[in-house]
Amino acid sequence: MTLQEYDYARERPSKLAASCLLLALTMKNLGGWTPTLEYYSGYRSQDLHPLVKRLNFLLTYQPHDKLKAVRTKYSHRVFFEVAKTTPMDMLKLEEKLKS
């Protein structure tokens, strides 16, 4: 989804990928940003928090009339139906990121 949003073009691809991973880990309650992830990505969890929040905002307030092909594709079982995953509440996300 970020590929079609101009605001994300200025972000480093590695930082965007790391932020997406942190958001996914947080959404699925699979743990947080570990020292191993920090070492190999080069990013501290605190460095990713603003972008993680922006990504969650993008998921929360996305127009449903745009990107229907992307949404349909990733709603399929082959892709684990990730498009059907509900975004986190912004306050809960903030709380989880702080802990």
PDB file of N, CA and C in Angstrom:
ATOM      1  N   MET A   1       0.817  -1.196   0.000  1.00  0.00           N
ATOM      2  CA  MET A   1       0.000   0.000   0.000  1.00  0.00           C
ATOM      3  C   MET A   1       0.857   1.256   0.000  1.00  0.00           C
ATOM      4  N   THR A   2       2.011   1.184   0.603  1.00  0.00           N
ATOM      5  CA  THR A   2       2.860   2.373   0.662  1.00  0.00           C
ATOM      6  C   THR A   2       3.463   2.707  -0.690  1.00  0.00           C
ATOM      7  N   LEU A   3       3.511   1.751  -1.587  1.00  0.00           N
ATOM      8  CA  LEU A   3       4.077   2.014  -2.912  1.00  0.00           C
ATOM      9  C   LEU A   3       3.273   3.060  -3.674  1.00  0.00           C
ATOM     10  N   GLN A   4       2.002   3.169  -3.356  1.00  0.00           N
ATOM     11  CA  GLN A   4       1.156   4.113  -4.067  1.00  0.00           C
ATOM     12  C   GLN A   4       0.877   5.384  -3.260  1.00  0.00           C
ATOM     13  N   GLU A   5       1.563   5.531  -2.165  1.00  0.00           N
ATOM     14  CA  GLU A   5       1.414   6.729  -1.338  1.00  0.00           C
ATOM     15  C   GLU A   5       2.715   7.529  -1.414  1.00  0.00           C
ATOM     16  N   TYR A   6       2.634   8.725  -1.939  1.00  0.00           N
ATOM     17  CA  TYR A   6       3.818   9.545  -2.168  1.00  0.00           C
ATOM     18  C   TYR A   6       4.555   9.878  -0.876  1.00  0.00           C
ATOM     19  N   ASP A   7       3.850   9.997   0.229  1.00  0.00           N
ATOM     20  CA  ASP A   7       4.467  10.355   1.512  1.00  0.00           C
ATOM     21  C   ASP A   7       5.520   9.340   1.965  1.00  0.00           C
ATOM     22  N   TYR A   8       5.408   8.107   1.516  1.00  0.00           N
ATOM     23  CA  TYR A   8       6.334   7.065   1.949  1.00  0.00           C
ATOM     24  C   TYR A   8       7.532   6.924   1.012  1.00  0.00           C
ATOM     25  N   ALA A   9       7.550   7.663  -0.081  1.00  0.00           N
ATOM     26  CA  ALA A   9       8.647   7.565  -1.053  1.00  0.00           C
ATOM     27  C   ALA A   9       9.970   8.053  -0.474  1.00  0.00           C
ATOM     28  N   ARG A  10       9.920   8.954   0.480  1.00  0.00           N
ATOM     29  CA  ARG A  10      11.158   9.497   1.049  1.00  0.00           C
ATOM     30  C   ARG A  10      11.756   8.619   2.145  1.00  0.00           C
ATOM     31  N   GLU A  11      11.022   7.592   2.553  1.00  0.00           N
ATOM     32  CA  GLU A  11      11.518   6.693   3.607  1.00  0.00           C
ATOM     33  C   GLU A  11      12.502   5.684   3.010  1.00  0.00           C
ATOM     34  N   ARG A  12      13.500   5.343   3.787  1.00  0.00           N
ATOM     35  CA  ARG A  12      14.421   4.295   3.363  1.00  0.00           C
ATOM     36  C   ARG A  12      13.659   2.977   3.285  1.00  0.00           C
ATOM     37  N   PRO A  13      13.862   2.200   2.219  1.00  0.00           N
ATOM     38  CA  PRO A  13      13.166   0.911   2.117  1.00  0.00           C
ATOM     39  C   PRO A  13      13.441  -0.009   3.306  1.00  0.00           C
ATOM     40  N   SER A  14      14.659   0.017   3.836  1.00  0.00           N
ATOM     41  CA  SER A  14      14.980  -0.835   4.983  1.00  0.00           C
ATOM     42  C   SER A  14      14.214  -0.404   6.230  1.00  0.00           C
ATOM     43  N   LYS A  15      14.061   0.901   6.405  1.00  0.00           N
ATOM     44  CA  LYS A  15      13.318   1.403   7.566  1.00  0.00           C
ATOM     45  C   LYS A  15      11.834   1.115   7.417  1.00  0.00           C
ATOM     46  N   LEU A  16      11.329   1.232   6.212  1.00  0.00           N
ATOM     47  CA  LEU A  16       9.925   0.927   5.947  1.00  0.00           C
ATOM     48  C   LEU A  16       9.649  -0.552   6.209  1.00  0.00           C
ATOM     49  N   ALA A  17      10.541  -1.416   5.741  1.00  0.00           N
ATOM     50  CA  ALA A  17      10.371  -2.855   5.960  1.00  0.00           C
ATOM     51  C   ALA A  17      10.445  -3.194   7.444  1.00  0.00           C
ATOM     52  N   ALA A  18      11.384  -2.601   8.152  1.00  0.00           N
ATOM     53  CA  ALA A  18      11.523  -2.857   9.591  1.00  0.00           C
ATOM     54  C   ALA A  18      10.284  -2.369  10.343  1.00  0.00           C
ATOM     55  N   SER A  19       9.753  -1.224   9.949  1.00  0.00           N
ATOM     56  CA  SER A  19       8.552  -0.688  10.598  1.00  0.00           C
ATOM     57  C   SER A  19       7.343  -1.567  10.324  1.00  0.00           C
ATOM     58  N   CYS A  20       7.238  -2.077   9.113  1.00  0.00           N
ATOM     59  CA  CYS A  20       6.141  -2.994   8.783  1.00  0.00           C
ATOM     60  C   CYS A  20       6.238  -4.267   9.618  1.00  0.00           C
ATOM     61  N   LEU A  21       7.446  -4.761   9.788  1.00  0.00           N
ATOM     62  CA  LEU A  21       7.648  -5.959  10.604  1.00  0.00           C
ATOM     63  C   LEU A  21       7.278  -5.694  12.059  1.00  0.00           C
ATOM     64  N   LEU A  22       7.700  -4.573  12.598  1.00  0.00           N
ATOM     65  CA  LEU A  22       7.363  -4.239  13.978  1.00  0.00           C
ATOM     66  C   LEU A  22       5.855  -4.083  14.148  1.00  0.00           C
ATOM     67  N   LEU A  23       5.197  -3.462  13.193  1.00  0.00           N
ATOM     68  CA  LEU A  23       3.737  -3.317  13.271  1.00  0.00           C
ATOM     69  C   LEU A  23       3.069  -4.683  13.226  1.00  0.00           C
ATOM     70  N   ALA A  24       3.521  -5.563  12.335  1.00  0.00           N
ATOM     71  CA  ALA A  24       2.941  -6.904  12.243  1.00  0.00           C
ATOM     72  C   ALA A  24       3.154  -7.692  13.525  1.00  0.00           C
ATOM     73  N   LEU A  25       4.356  -7.622  14.083  1.00  0.00           N
ATOM     74  CA  LEU A  25       4.625  -8.313  15.346  1.00  0.00           C
ATOM     75  C   LEU A  25       3.728  -7.797  16.455  1.00  0.00           C
ATOM     76  N   THR A  26       3.518  -6.508  16.474  1.00  0.00           N
ATOM     77  CA  THR A  26       2.689  -5.895  17.510  1.00  0.00           C
ATOM     78  C   THR A  26       1.218  -6.263  17.316  1.00  0.00           C
ATOM     79  N   MET A  27       0.754  -6.211  16.074  1.00  0.00           N
ATOM     80  CA  MET A  27      -0.649  -6.527  15.790  1.00  0.00           C
ATOM     81  C   MET A  27      -0.990  -7.976  16.132  1.00  0.00           C
ATOM     82  N   LYS A  28      -0.056  -8.866  15.909  1.00  0.00           N
ATOM     83  CA  LYS A  28      -0.299 -10.291  16.135  1.00  0.00           C
ATOM     84  C   LYS A  28       0.180 -10.773  17.504  1.00  0.00           C
ATOM     85  N   ASN A  29       0.613  -9.861  18.355  1.00  0.00           N
ATOM     86  CA  ASN A  29       1.115 -10.207  19.698  1.00  0.00           C
ATOM     87  C   ASN A  29       2.201 -11.273  19.632  1.00  0.00           C
ATOM     88  N   LEU A  30       3.155 -11.086  18.735  1.00  0.00           N
ATOM     89  CA  LEU A  30       4.239 -12.049  18.555  1.00  0.00           C
ATOM     90  C   LEU A  30       5.551 -11.570  19.173  1.00  0.00           C
ATOM     91  N   GLY A  31       5.451 -10.657  20.078  1.00  0.00           N
ATOM     92  CA  GLY A  31       6.652 -10.144  20.726  1.00  0.00           C
ATOM     93  C   GLY A  31       7.010  -8.781  20.182  1.00  0.00           C
ATOM     94  N   GLY A  32       8.084  -8.271  20.681  1.00  0.00           N
ATOM     95  CA  GLY A  32       8.514  -6.936  20.288  1.00  0.00           C
ATOM     96  C   GLY A  32       9.785  -6.973  19.471  1.00  0.00           C
ATOM     97  N   TRP A  33      10.448  -5.855  19.465  1.00  0.00           N
ATOM     98  CA  TRP A  33      11.684  -5.683  18.715  1.00  0.00           C
ATOM     99  C   TRP A  33      12.816  -6.242  19.563  1.00  0.00           C
ATOM    100  N   THR A  34      13.379  -7.333  19.136  1.00  0.00           N
ATOM    101  CA  THR A  34      14.415  -8.021  19.915  1.00  0.00           C
ATOM    102  C   THR A  34      15.799  -7.446  19.607  1.00  0.00           C
ATOM    103  N   PRO A  35      16.768  -7.719  20.472  1.00  0.00           N
ATOM    104  CA  PRO A  35      18.144  -7.279  20.179  1.00  0.00           C
ATOM    105  C   PRO A  35      18.671  -7.846  18.856  1.00  0.00           C
ATOM    106  N   THR A  36      18.236  -9.045  18.497  1.00  0.00           N
ATOM    107  CA  THR A  36      18.659  -9.638  17.227  1.00  0.00           C
ATOM    108  C   THR A  36      18.115  -8.837  16.052  1.00  0.00           C
ATOM    109  N   LEU A  37      16.843  -8.473  16.113  1.00  0.00           N
ATOM    110  CA  LEU A  37      16.251  -7.650  15.052  1.00  0.00           C
ATOM    111  C   LEU A  37      16.931  -6.291  14.990  1.00  0.00           C
ATOM    112  N   GLU A  38      17.231  -5.736  16.139  1.00  0.00           N
ATOM    113  CA  GLU A  38      17.924  -4.449  16.176  1.00  0.00           C
ATOM    114  C   GLU A  38      19.304  -4.550  15.531  1.00  0.00           C
ATOM    115  N   TYR A  39      19.997  -5.607  15.848  1.00  0.00           N
ATOM    116  CA  TYR A  39      21.351  -5.785  15.319  1.00  0.00           C
ATOM    117  C   TYR A  39      21.332  -5.921  13.794  1.00  0.00           C
ATOM    118  N   TYR A  40      20.488  -6.810  13.293  1.00  0.00           N
ATOM    119  CA  TYR A  40      20.504  -7.085  11.854  1.00  0.00           C
ATOM    120  C   TYR A  40      19.822  -6.008  11.018  1.00  0.00           C
ATOM    121  N   SER A  41      18.857  -5.310  11.588  1.00  0.00           N
ATOM    122  CA  SER A  41      18.196  -4.242  10.823  1.00  0.00           C
ATOM    123  C   SER A  41      18.949  -2.921  10.925  1.00  0.00           C
ATOM    124  N   GLY A  42      19.618  -2.734  12.069  1.00  0.00           N
ATOM    125  CA  GLY A  42      20.307  -1.468  12.297  1.00  0.00           C
ATOM    126  C   GLY A  42      19.398  -0.394  12.878  1.00  0.00           C
ATOM    127  N   TYR A  43      18.175  -0.765  13.238  1.00  0.00           N
ATOM    128  CA  TYR A  43      17.215   0.204  13.778  1.00  0.00           C
ATOM    129  C   TYR A  43      16.810  -0.169  15.188  1.00  0.00           C
ATOM    130  N   ARG A  44      16.782   0.833  16.045  1.00  0.00           N
ATOM    131  CA  ARG A  44      16.228   0.645  17.388  1.00  0.00           C
ATOM    132  C   ARG A  44      14.722   0.769  17.302  1.00  0.00           C
ATOM    133  N   SER A  45      14.041   0.144  18.213  1.00  0.00           N
ATOM    134  CA  SER A  45      12.579   0.178  18.225  1.00  0.00           C
ATOM    135  C   SER A  45      12.059   1.620  18.278  1.00  0.00           C
ATOM    136  N   GLN A  46      12.694   2.445  19.098  1.00  0.00           N
ATOM    137  CA  GLN A  46      12.261   3.834  19.255  1.00  0.00           C
ATOM    138  C   GLN A  46      12.378   4.610  17.939  1.00  0.00           C
ATOM    139  N   ASP A  47      13.347   4.244  17.103  1.00  0.00           N
ATOM    140  CA  ASP A  47      13.524   4.919  15.818  1.00  0.00           C
ATOM    141  C   ASP A  47      12.383   4.606  14.856  1.00  0.00           C
ATOM    142  N   LEU A  48      11.728   3.474  15.069  1.00  0.00           N
ATOM    143  CA  LEU A  48      10.681   3.018  14.158  1.00  0.00           C
ATOM    144  C   LEU A  48       9.280   3.462  14.577  1.00  0.00           C
ATOM    145  N   HIS A  49       9.115   3.867  15.822  1.00  0.00           N
ATOM    146  CA  HIS A  49       7.781   4.167  16.342  1.00  0.00           C
ATOM    147  C   HIS A  49       6.989   5.183  15.505  1.00  0.00           C
ATOM    148  N   PRO A  50       7.563   6.311  15.100  1.00  0.00           N
ATOM    149  CA  PRO A  50       6.764   7.267  14.307  1.00  0.00           C
ATOM    150  C   PRO A  50       6.266   6.667  12.986  1.00  0.00           C
ATOM    151  N   LEU A  51       7.106   5.899  12.324  1.00  0.00           N
ATOM    152  CA  LEU A  51       6.703   5.302  11.056  1.00  0.00           C
ATOM    153  C   LEU A  51       5.685   4.186  11.274  1.00  0.00           C
ATOM    154  N   VAL A  52       5.824   3.433  12.337  1.00  0.00           N
ATOM    155  CA  VAL A  52       4.849   2.386  12.669  1.00  0.00           C
ATOM    156  C   VAL A  52       3.473   3.010  12.880  1.00  0.00           C
ATOM    157  N   LYS A  53       3.434   4.130  13.573  1.00  0.00           N
ATOM    158  CA  LYS A  53       2.161   4.812  13.812  1.00  0.00           C
ATOM    159  C   LYS A  53       1.547   5.302  12.503  1.00  0.00           C
ATOM    160  N   ARG A  54       2.390   5.842  11.613  1.00  0.00           N
ATOM    161  CA  ARG A  54       1.894   6.304  10.308  1.00  0.00           C
ATOM    162  C   ARG A  54       1.357   5.147   9.479  1.00  0.00           C
ATOM    163  N   LEU A  55       2.032   4.002   9.541  1.00  0.00           N
ATOM    164  CA  LEU A  55       1.574   2.830   8.799  1.00  0.00           C
ATOM    165  C   LEU A  55       0.234   2.337   9.331  1.00  0.00           C
ATOM    166  N   ASN A  56       0.093   2.306  10.634  1.00  0.00           N
ATOM    167  CA  ASN A  56      -1.182   1.887  11.220  1.00  0.00           C
ATOM    168  C   ASN A  56      -2.289   2.873  10.849  1.00  0.00           C
ATOM    169  N   PHE A  57      -1.963   4.154  10.820  1.00  0.00           N
ATOM    170  CA  PHE A  57      -2.933   5.173  10.409  1.00  0.00           C
ATOM    171  C   PHE A  57      -3.357   4.925   8.959  1.00  0.00           C
ATOM    172  N   LEU A  58      -2.396   4.576   8.103  1.00  0.00           N
ATOM    173  CA  LEU A  58      -2.698   4.278   6.709  1.00  0.00           C
ATOM    174  C   LEU A  58      -3.657   3.095   6.611  1.00  0.00           C
ATOM    175  N   LEU A  59      -3.437   2.074   7.422  1.00  0.00           N
ATOM    176  CA  LEU A  59      -4.335   0.916   7.423  1.00  0.00           C
ATOM    177  C   LEU A  59      -5.713   1.267   7.958  1.00  0.00           C
ATOM    178  N   THR A  60      -5.747   2.135   8.952  1.00  0.00           N
ATOM    179  CA  THR A  60      -7.005   2.491   9.607  1.00  0.00           C
ATOM    180  C   THR A  60      -7.882   3.363   8.721  1.00  0.00           C
ATOM    181  N   TYR A  61      -7.296   4.337   8.071  1.00  0.00           N
ATOM    182  CA  TYR A  61      -8.072   5.313   7.323  1.00  0.00           C
ATOM    183  C   TYR A  61      -7.868   5.215   5.817  1.00  0.00           C
ATOM    184  N   GLN A  62      -7.732   3.998   5.330  1.00  0.00           N
ATOM    185  CA  GLN A  62      -7.560   3.819   3.897  1.00  0.00           C
ATOM    186  C   GLN A  62      -8.909   3.919   3.188  1.00  0.00           C
ATOM    187  N   PRO A  63      -8.948   4.587   2.064  1.00  0.00           N
ATOM    188  CA  PRO A  63     -10.191   4.621   1.304  1.00  0.00           C
ATOM    189  C   PRO A  63     -10.437   3.255   0.680  1.00  0.00           C
ATOM    190  N   HIS A  64     -11.632   2.724   0.854  1.00  0.00           N
ATOM    191  CA  HIS A  64     -11.926   1.378   0.373  1.00  0.00           C
ATOM    192  C   HIS A  64     -12.228   1.335  -1.118  1.00  0.00           C
ATOM    193  N   ASP A  65     -12.375   2.484  -1.743  1.00  0.00           N
ATOM    194  CA  ASP A  65     -12.617   2.482  -3.181  1.00  0.00           C
ATOM    195  C   ASP A  65     -11.319   2.427  -3.980  1.00  0.00           C
ATOM    196  N   LYS A  66     -10.173   2.661  -3.328  1.00  0.00           N
ATOM    197  CA  LYS A  66      -8.873   2.605  -3.991  1.00  0.00           C
ATOM    198  C   LYS A  66      -8.213   1.260  -3.717  1.00  0.00           C
ATOM    199  N   LEU A  67      -7.353   0.856  -4.613  1.00  0.00           N
ATOM    200  CA  LEU A  67      -6.524  -0.338  -4.450  1.00  0.00           C
ATOM    201  C   LEU A  67      -7.329  -1.612  -4.219  1.00  0.00           C
ATOM    202  N   LYS A  68      -8.446  -1.763  -4.916  1.00  0.00           N
ATOM    203  CA  LYS A  68      -9.274  -2.957  -4.730  1.00  0.00           C
ATOM    204  C   LYS A  68      -8.551  -4.222  -5.154  1.00  0.00           C
ATOM    205  N   ALA A  69      -7.738  -4.146  -6.207  1.00  0.00           N
ATOM    206  CA  ALA A  69      -7.014  -5.338  -6.664  1.00  0.00           C
ATOM    207  C   ALA A  69      -6.028  -5.812  -5.607  1.00  0.00           C
ATOM    208  N   VAL A  70      -5.335  -4.878  -4.960  1.00  0.00           N
ATOM    209  CA  VAL A  70      -4.377  -5.237  -3.909  1.00  0.00           C
ATOM    210  C   VAL A  70      -5.118  -5.864  -2.733  1.00  0.00           C
ATOM    211  N   ARG A  71      -6.220  -5.256  -2.332  1.00  0.00           N
ATOM    212  CA  ARG A  71      -7.003  -5.759  -1.207  1.00  0.00           C
ATOM    213  C   ARG A  71      -7.559  -7.154  -1.518  1.00  0.00           C
ATOM    214  N   THR A  72      -8.052  -7.353  -2.731  1.00  0.00           N
ATOM    215  CA  THR A  72      -8.596  -8.650  -3.122  1.00  0.00           C
ATOM    216  C   THR A  72      -7.503  -9.721  -3.132  1.00  0.00           C
ATOM    217  N   LYS A  73      -6.367  -9.380  -3.695  1.00  0.00           N
ATOM    218  CA  LYS A  73      -5.262 -10.338  -3.767  1.00  0.00           C
ATOM    219  C   LYS A  73      -4.850 -10.790  -2.374  1.00  0.00           C
ATOM    220  N   TYR A  74      -4.649  -9.846  -1.476  1.00  0.00           N
ATOM    221  CA  TYR A  74      -4.162 -10.182  -0.141  1.00  0.00           C
ATOM    222  C   TYR A  74      -5.266 -10.582   0.828  1.00  0.00           C
ATOM    223  N   SER A  75      -6.485 -10.714   0.326  1.00  0.00           N
ATOM    224  CA  SER A  75      -7.575 -11.276   1.120  1.00  0.00           C
ATOM    225  C   SER A  75      -7.680 -12.778   0.900  1.00  0.00           C
ATOM    226  N   HIS A  76      -6.875 -13.299  -0.007  1.00  0.00           N
ATOM    227  CA  HIS A  76      -6.914 -14.718  -0.337  1.00  0.00           C
ATOM    228  C   HIS A  76      -6.145 -15.542   0.690  1.00  0.00           C
ATOM    229  N   ARG A  77      -6.583 -16.775   0.837  1.00  0.00           N
ATOM    230  CA  ARG A  77      -5.980 -17.696   1.798  1.00  0.00           C
ATOM    231  C   ARG A  77      -4.485 -17.924   1.526  1.00  0.00           C
ATOM    232  N   VAL A  78      -4.094 -17.902   0.258  1.00  0.00           N
ATOM    233  CA  VAL A  78      -2.690 -18.103  -0.109  1.00  0.00           C
ATOM    234  C   VAL A  78      -1.797 -17.060   0.566  1.00  0.00           C
ATOM    235  N   PHE A  79      -2.309 -15.848   0.733  1.00  0.00           N
ATOM    236  CA  PHE A  79      -1.560 -14.762   1.366  1.00  0.00           C
ATOM    237  C   PHE A  79      -1.978 -14.566   2.821  1.00  0.00           C
ATOM    238  N   PHE A  80      -2.542 -15.620   3.409  1.00  0.00           N
ATOM    239  CA  PHE A  80      -2.922 -15.641   4.825  1.00  0.00           C
ATOM    240  C   PHE A  80      -3.952 -14.571   5.181  1.00  0.00           C
ATOM    241  N   GLU A  81      -4.678 -14.101   4.176  1.00  0.00           N
ATOM    242  CA  GLU A  81      -5.766 -13.132   4.374  1.00  0.00           C
ATOM    243  C   GLU A  81      -5.337 -11.904   5.168  1.00  0.00           C
ATOM    244  N   VAL A  82      -4.131 -11.430   4.911  1.00  0.00           N
ATOM    245  CA  VAL A  82      -3.601 -10.299   5.676  1.00  0.00           C
ATOM    246  C   VAL A  82      -4.387  -9.011   5.435  1.00  0.00           C
ATOM    247  N   ALA A  83      -5.038  -8.886   4.301  1.00  0.00           N
ATOM    248  CA  ALA A  83      -5.831  -7.675   4.041  1.00  0.00           C
ATOM    249  C   ALA A  83      -7.062  -7.605   4.930  1.00  0.00           C
ATOM    250  N   LYS A  84      -7.442  -8.724   5.502  1.00  0.00           N
ATOM    251  CA  LYS A  84      -8.618  -8.756   6.382  1.00  0.00           C
ATOM    252  C   LYS A  84      -8.266  -8.453   7.835  1.00  0.00           C
ATOM    253  N   THR A  85      -6.994  -8.351   8.132  1.00  0.00           N
ATOM    254  CA  THR A  85      -6.554  -8.058   9.495  1.00  0.00           C
ATOM    255  C   THR A  85      -6.970  -6.645   9.876  1.00  0.00           C
ATOM    256  N   THR A  86      -7.590  -6.514  11.018  1.00  0.00           N
ATOM    257  CA  THR A  86      -8.022  -5.188  11.448  1.00  0.00           C
ATOM    258  C   THR A  86      -6.849  -4.424  12.043  1.00  0.00           C
ATOM    259  N   PRO A  87      -6.739  -3.150  11.714  1.00  0.00           N
ATOM    260  CA  PRO A  87      -5.656  -2.333  12.283  1.00  0.00           C
ATOM    261  C   PRO A  87      -5.832  -2.178  13.787  1.00  0.00           C
ATOM    262  N   MET A  88      -4.748  -1.858  14.446  1.00  0.00           N
ATOM    263  CA  MET A  88      -4.802  -1.652  15.897  1.00  0.00           C
ATOM    264  C   MET A  88      -5.383  -0.288  16.213  1.00  0.00           C
ATOM    265  N   ASP A  89      -6.027  -0.205  17.335  1.00  0.00           N
ATOM    266  CA  ASP A  89      -6.460   1.077  17.857  1.00  0.00           C
ATOM    267  C   ASP A  89      -5.201   1.892  18.140  1.00  0.00           C
ATOM    268  N   MET A  90      -5.222   3.159  17.771  1.00  0.00           N
ATOM    269  CA  MET A  90      -4.021   3.995  17.893  1.00  0.00           C
ATOM    270  C   MET A  90      -3.531   4.103  19.340  1.00  0.00           C
ATOM    271  N   LEU A  91      -4.446   4.167  20.285  1.00  0.00           N
ATOM    272  CA  LEU A  91      -4.040   4.261  21.696  1.00  0.00           C
ATOM    273  C   LEU A  91      -3.408   2.953  22.182  1.00  0.00           C
ATOM    274  N   LYS A  92      -3.975   1.830  21.755  1.00  0.00           N
ATOM    275  CA  LYS A  92      -3.401   0.533  22.137  1.00  0.00           C
ATOM    276  C   LYS A  92      -2.025   0.345  21.507  1.00  0.00           C
ATOM    277  N   LEU A  93      -1.889   0.798  20.263  1.00  0.00           N
ATOM    278  CA  LEU A  93      -0.593   0.707  19.601  1.00  0.00           C
ATOM    279  C   LEU A  93       0.447   1.530  20.350  1.00  0.00           C
ATOM    280  N   GLU A  94       0.074   2.742  20.704  1.00  0.00           N
ATOM    281  CA  GLU A  94       0.987   3.618  21.455  1.00  0.00           C
ATOM    282  C   GLU A  94       1.404   2.958  22.775  1.00  0.00           C
ATOM    283  N   GLU A  95       0.449   2.350  23.440  1.00  0.00           N
ATOM    284  CA  GLU A  95       0.703   1.685  24.710  1.00  0.00           C
ATOM    285  C   GLU A  95       1.655   0.500  24.541  1.00  0.00           C
ATOM    286  N   LYS A  96       1.431  -0.295  23.506  1.00  0.00           N
ATOM    287  CA  LYS A  96       2.279  -1.475  23.261  1.00  0.00           C
ATOM    288  C   LYS A  96       3.680  -1.067  22.847  1.00  0.00           C
ATOM    289  N   LEU A  97       3.793  -0.005  22.070  1.00  0.00           N
ATOM    290  CA  LEU A  97       5.109   0.441  21.636  1.00  0.00           C
ATOM    291  C   LEU A  97       5.944   0.960  22.801  1.00  0.00           C
ATOM    292  N   LYS A  98       5.290   1.544  23.785  1.00  0.00           N
ATOM    293  CA  LYS A  98       6.014   2.075  24.953  1.00  0.00           C
ATOM    294  C   LYS A  98       6.517   0.969  25.860  1.00  0.00           C
ATOM    295  N   SER A  99       5.822  -0.171  25.841  1.00  0.00           N
ATOM    296  CA  SER A  99       6.232  -1.267  26.748  1.00  0.00           C
ATOM    297  C   SER A  99       7.286  -2.156  26.141  1.00  0.00           C
TER     298      SER A  99
END
